[in-house]
GROMACS .gro file of C-alpha atoms in nm:
model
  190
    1UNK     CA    1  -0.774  -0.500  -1.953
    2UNK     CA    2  -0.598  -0.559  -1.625
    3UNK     CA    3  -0.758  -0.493  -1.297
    4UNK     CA    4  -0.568  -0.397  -0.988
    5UNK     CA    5  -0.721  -0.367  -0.648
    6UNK     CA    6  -0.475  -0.177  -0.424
    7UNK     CA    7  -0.509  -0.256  -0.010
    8UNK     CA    8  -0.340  -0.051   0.183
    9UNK     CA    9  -0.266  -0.261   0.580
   10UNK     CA   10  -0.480  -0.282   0.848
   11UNK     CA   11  -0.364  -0.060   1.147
   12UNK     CA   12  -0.079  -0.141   1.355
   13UNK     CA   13   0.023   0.021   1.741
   14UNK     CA   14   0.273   0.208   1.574
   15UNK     CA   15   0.000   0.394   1.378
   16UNK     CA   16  -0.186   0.403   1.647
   17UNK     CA   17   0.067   0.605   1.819
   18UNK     CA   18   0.182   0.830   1.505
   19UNK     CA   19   0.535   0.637   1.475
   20UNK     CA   20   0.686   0.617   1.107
   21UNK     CA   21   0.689   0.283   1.036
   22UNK     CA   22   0.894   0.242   0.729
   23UNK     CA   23   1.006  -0.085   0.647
   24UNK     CA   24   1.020  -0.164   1.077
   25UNK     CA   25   0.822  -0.485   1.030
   26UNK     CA   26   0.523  -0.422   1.269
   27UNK     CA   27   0.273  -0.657   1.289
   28UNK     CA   28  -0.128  -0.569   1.291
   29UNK     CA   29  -0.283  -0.491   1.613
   30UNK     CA   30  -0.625  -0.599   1.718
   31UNK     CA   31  -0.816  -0.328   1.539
   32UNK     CA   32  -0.603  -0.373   1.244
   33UNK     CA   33  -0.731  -0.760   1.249
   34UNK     CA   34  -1.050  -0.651   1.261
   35UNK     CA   35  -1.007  -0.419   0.994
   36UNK     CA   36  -0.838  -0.707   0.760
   37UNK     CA   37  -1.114  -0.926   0.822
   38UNK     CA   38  -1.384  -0.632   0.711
   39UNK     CA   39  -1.216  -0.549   0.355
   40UNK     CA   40  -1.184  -0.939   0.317
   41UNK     CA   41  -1.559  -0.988   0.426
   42UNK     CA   42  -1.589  -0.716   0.148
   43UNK     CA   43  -1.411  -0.855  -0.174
   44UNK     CA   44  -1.518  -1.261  -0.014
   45UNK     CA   45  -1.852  -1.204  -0.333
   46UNK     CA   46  -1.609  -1.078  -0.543
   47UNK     CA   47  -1.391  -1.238  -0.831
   48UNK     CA   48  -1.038  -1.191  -0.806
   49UNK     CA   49  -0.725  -1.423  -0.994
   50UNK     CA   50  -0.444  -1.345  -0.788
   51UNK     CA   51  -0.260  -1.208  -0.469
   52UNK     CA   52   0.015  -1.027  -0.373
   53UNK     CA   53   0.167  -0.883  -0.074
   54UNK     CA   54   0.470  -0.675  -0.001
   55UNK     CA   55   0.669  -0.871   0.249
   56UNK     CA   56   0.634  -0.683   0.544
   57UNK     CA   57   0.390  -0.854   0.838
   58UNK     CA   58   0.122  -0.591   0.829
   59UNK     CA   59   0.071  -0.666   0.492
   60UNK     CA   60   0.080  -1.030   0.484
   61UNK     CA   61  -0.141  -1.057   0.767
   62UNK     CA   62  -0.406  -0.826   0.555
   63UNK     CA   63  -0.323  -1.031   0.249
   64UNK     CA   64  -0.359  -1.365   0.423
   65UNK     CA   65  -0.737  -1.233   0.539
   66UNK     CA   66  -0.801  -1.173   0.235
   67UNK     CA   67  -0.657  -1.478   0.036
   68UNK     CA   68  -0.886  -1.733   0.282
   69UNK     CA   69  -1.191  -1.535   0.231
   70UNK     CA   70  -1.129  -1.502  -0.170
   71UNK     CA   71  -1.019  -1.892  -0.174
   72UNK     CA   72  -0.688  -1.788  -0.333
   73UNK     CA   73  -0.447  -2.080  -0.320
   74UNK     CA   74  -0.125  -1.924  -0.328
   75UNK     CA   75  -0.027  -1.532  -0.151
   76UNK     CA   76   0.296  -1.380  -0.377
   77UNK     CA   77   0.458  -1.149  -0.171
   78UNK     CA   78   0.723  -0.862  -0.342
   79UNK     CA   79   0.998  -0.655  -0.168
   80UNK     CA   80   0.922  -0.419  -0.447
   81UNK     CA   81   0.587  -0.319  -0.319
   82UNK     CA   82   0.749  -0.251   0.045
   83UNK     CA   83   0.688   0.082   0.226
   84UNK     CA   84   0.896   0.350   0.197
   85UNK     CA   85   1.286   0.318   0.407
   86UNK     CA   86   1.217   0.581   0.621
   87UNK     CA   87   1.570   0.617   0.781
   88UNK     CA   88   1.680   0.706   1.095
   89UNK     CA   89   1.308   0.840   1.171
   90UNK     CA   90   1.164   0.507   1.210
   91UNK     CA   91   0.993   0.429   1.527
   92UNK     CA   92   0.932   0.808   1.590
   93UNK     CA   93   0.662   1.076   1.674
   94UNK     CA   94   0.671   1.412   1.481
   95UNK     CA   95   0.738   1.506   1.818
   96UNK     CA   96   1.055   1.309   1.884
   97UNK     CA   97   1.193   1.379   1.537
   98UNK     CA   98   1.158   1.773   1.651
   99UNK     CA   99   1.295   1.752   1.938
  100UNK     CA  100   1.582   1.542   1.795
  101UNK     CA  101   1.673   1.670   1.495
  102UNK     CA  102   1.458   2.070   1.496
  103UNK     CA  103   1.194   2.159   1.306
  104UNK     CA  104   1.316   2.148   0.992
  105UNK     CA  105   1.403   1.779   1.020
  106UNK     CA  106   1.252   1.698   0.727
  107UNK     CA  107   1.550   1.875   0.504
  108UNK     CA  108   1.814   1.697   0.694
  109UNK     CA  109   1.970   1.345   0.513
  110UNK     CA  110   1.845   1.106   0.745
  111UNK     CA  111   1.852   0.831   0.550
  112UNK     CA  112   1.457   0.834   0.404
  113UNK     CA  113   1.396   0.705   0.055
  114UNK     CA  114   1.321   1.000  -0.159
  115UNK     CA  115   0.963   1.015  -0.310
  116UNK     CA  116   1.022   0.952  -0.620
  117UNK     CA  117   1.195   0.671  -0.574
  118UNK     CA  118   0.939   0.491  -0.434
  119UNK     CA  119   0.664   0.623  -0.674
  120UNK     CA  120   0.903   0.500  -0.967
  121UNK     CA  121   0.930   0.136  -0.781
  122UNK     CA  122   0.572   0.106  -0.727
  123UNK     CA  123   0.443   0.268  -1.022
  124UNK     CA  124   0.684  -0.010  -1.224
  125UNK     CA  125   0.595  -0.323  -1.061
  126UNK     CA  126   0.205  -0.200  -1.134
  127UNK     CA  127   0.301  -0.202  -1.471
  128UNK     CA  128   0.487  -0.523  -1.479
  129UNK     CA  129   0.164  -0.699  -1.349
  130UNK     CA  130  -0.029  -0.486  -1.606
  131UNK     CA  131   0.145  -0.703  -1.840
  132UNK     CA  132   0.238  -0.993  -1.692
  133UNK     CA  133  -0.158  -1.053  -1.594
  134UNK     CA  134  -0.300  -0.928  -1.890
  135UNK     CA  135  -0.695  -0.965  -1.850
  136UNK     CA  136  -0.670  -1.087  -1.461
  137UNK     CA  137  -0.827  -0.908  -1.172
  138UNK     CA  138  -0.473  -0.883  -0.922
  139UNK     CA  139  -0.514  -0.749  -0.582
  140UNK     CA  140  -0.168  -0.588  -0.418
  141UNK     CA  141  -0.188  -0.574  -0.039
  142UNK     CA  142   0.074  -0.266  -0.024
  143UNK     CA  143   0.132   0.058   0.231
  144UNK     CA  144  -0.012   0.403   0.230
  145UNK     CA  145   0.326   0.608   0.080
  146UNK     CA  146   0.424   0.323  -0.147
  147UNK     CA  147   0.012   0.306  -0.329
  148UNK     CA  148  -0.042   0.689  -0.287
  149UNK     CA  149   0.296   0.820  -0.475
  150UNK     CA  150   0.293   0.568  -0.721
  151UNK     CA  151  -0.071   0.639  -0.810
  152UNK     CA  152   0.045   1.004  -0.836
  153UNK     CA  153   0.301   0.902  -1.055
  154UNK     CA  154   0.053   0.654  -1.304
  155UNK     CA  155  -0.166   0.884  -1.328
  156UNK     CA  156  -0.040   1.216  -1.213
  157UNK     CA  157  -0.360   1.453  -1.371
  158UNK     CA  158  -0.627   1.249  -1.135
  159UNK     CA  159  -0.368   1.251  -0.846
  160UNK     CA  160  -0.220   1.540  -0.723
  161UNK     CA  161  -0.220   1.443  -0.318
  162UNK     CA  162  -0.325   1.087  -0.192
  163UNK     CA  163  -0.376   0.984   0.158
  164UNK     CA  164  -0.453   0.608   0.212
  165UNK     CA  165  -0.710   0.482   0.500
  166UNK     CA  166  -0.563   0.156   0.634
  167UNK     CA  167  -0.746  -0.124   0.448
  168UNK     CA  168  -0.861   0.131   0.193
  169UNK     CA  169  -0.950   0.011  -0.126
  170UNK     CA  170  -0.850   0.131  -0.471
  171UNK     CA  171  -0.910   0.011  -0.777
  172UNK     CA  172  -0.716   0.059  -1.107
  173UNK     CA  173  -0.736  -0.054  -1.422
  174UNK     CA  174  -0.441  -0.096  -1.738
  175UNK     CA  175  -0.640  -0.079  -2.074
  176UNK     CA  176  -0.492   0.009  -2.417
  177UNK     CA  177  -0.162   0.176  -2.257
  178UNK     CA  178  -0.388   0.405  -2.022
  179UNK     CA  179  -0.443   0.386  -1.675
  180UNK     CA  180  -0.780   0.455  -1.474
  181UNK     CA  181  -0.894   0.461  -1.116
  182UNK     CA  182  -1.273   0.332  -1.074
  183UNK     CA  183  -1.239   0.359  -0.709
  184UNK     CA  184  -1.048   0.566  -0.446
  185UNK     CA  185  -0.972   0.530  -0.090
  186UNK     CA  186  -1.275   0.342  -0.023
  187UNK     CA  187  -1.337   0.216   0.327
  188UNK     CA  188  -1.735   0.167   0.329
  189UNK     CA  189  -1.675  -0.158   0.481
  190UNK     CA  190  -1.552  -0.005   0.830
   0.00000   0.00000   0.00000
């Protein structure tokens, strides 16, 4: 059985202020430090083999957190586990985008990744470290679109809608073909 602990980013001023980030590489703000330190306070008791973080700063400041307090030699980091390109709407408010592009912005082609797209990407690199760490506990420092659609997508009859907390934690585990999720969302460590 492979275990995989999915993290989504502590908070950034872009979240903060309701901006798509995308892949716009923000970094963490202060409460987004905080909130890294807290989930790696968290797992610091726990056992885990490896590390990985998409590429993008928010993530690799999480992941780096959490790879001091776990011990972890070495942080992997993965374009493939990157947020979702969100276009020409990165770096704006719902607001802006309306008053841009109308309200029906969203059915325009403004460049955004489509959904599945992403869920495919995600959901397929989960897999590859299914089997590439067979019998290791992996934690994947990620973003909220990229580990919500491609948890729909792994296991779309527990998932119909996610919605990631920055620094939740979810964990999933690969066993005999089948996926599971033990934990969802979990933030107890705010």
């Amino acid at each position: 059985m492979t275990t995989i602990g999915l993290i989504r980013h502590g908070v950034t001023d872009w979240n903060e202020l309701g901006k798509a980030q995308g892949i716009s590489d923000i970094p963490l703000n202060e409460t987004g430090m905080i909130q890294a330190k807290a989930i790696a306070d968290r797992l610091a008791g726990e056992s885990w083999d490896i590390i990985i973080s998409s590429t993008l700063t928010r993530a690799k400041q999480t992941a780096e957190a959490v790879r001091s307090a776990l011990g972890i030699d070495t942080l992997i980091t993965e374009d493939r586990i990157r947020e979702i390109n969100c276009g020409q709407i990165e770096g704006t408010t719902e607001e802006e985008r309306v008053a841009r592009w109308g309200a029906n912005w969203s059915s325009l082609d403004l460049g955004i990744e489509a959904f599945d797209d992403v869920a495919k990407r995600g959901a397929a690199y989960m897999e590859e470290v299914a089997a590439t760490h067979r019998d290791k506990r992996v934690l994947i420092v990620s973003h909220g679109a990229l580990i919500g659609l491609s948890l729909k997508r792994l296991m779309p009859q527990r998932f119909e809608s996610t919605y990631m907390h920055n620094t939740s934690l979810t964990i999933i585990a690969h066993r005999n073909e089948e996926w599971e999720c033990t934990l969802f969302n979990c933030t107890k460590h705010l």
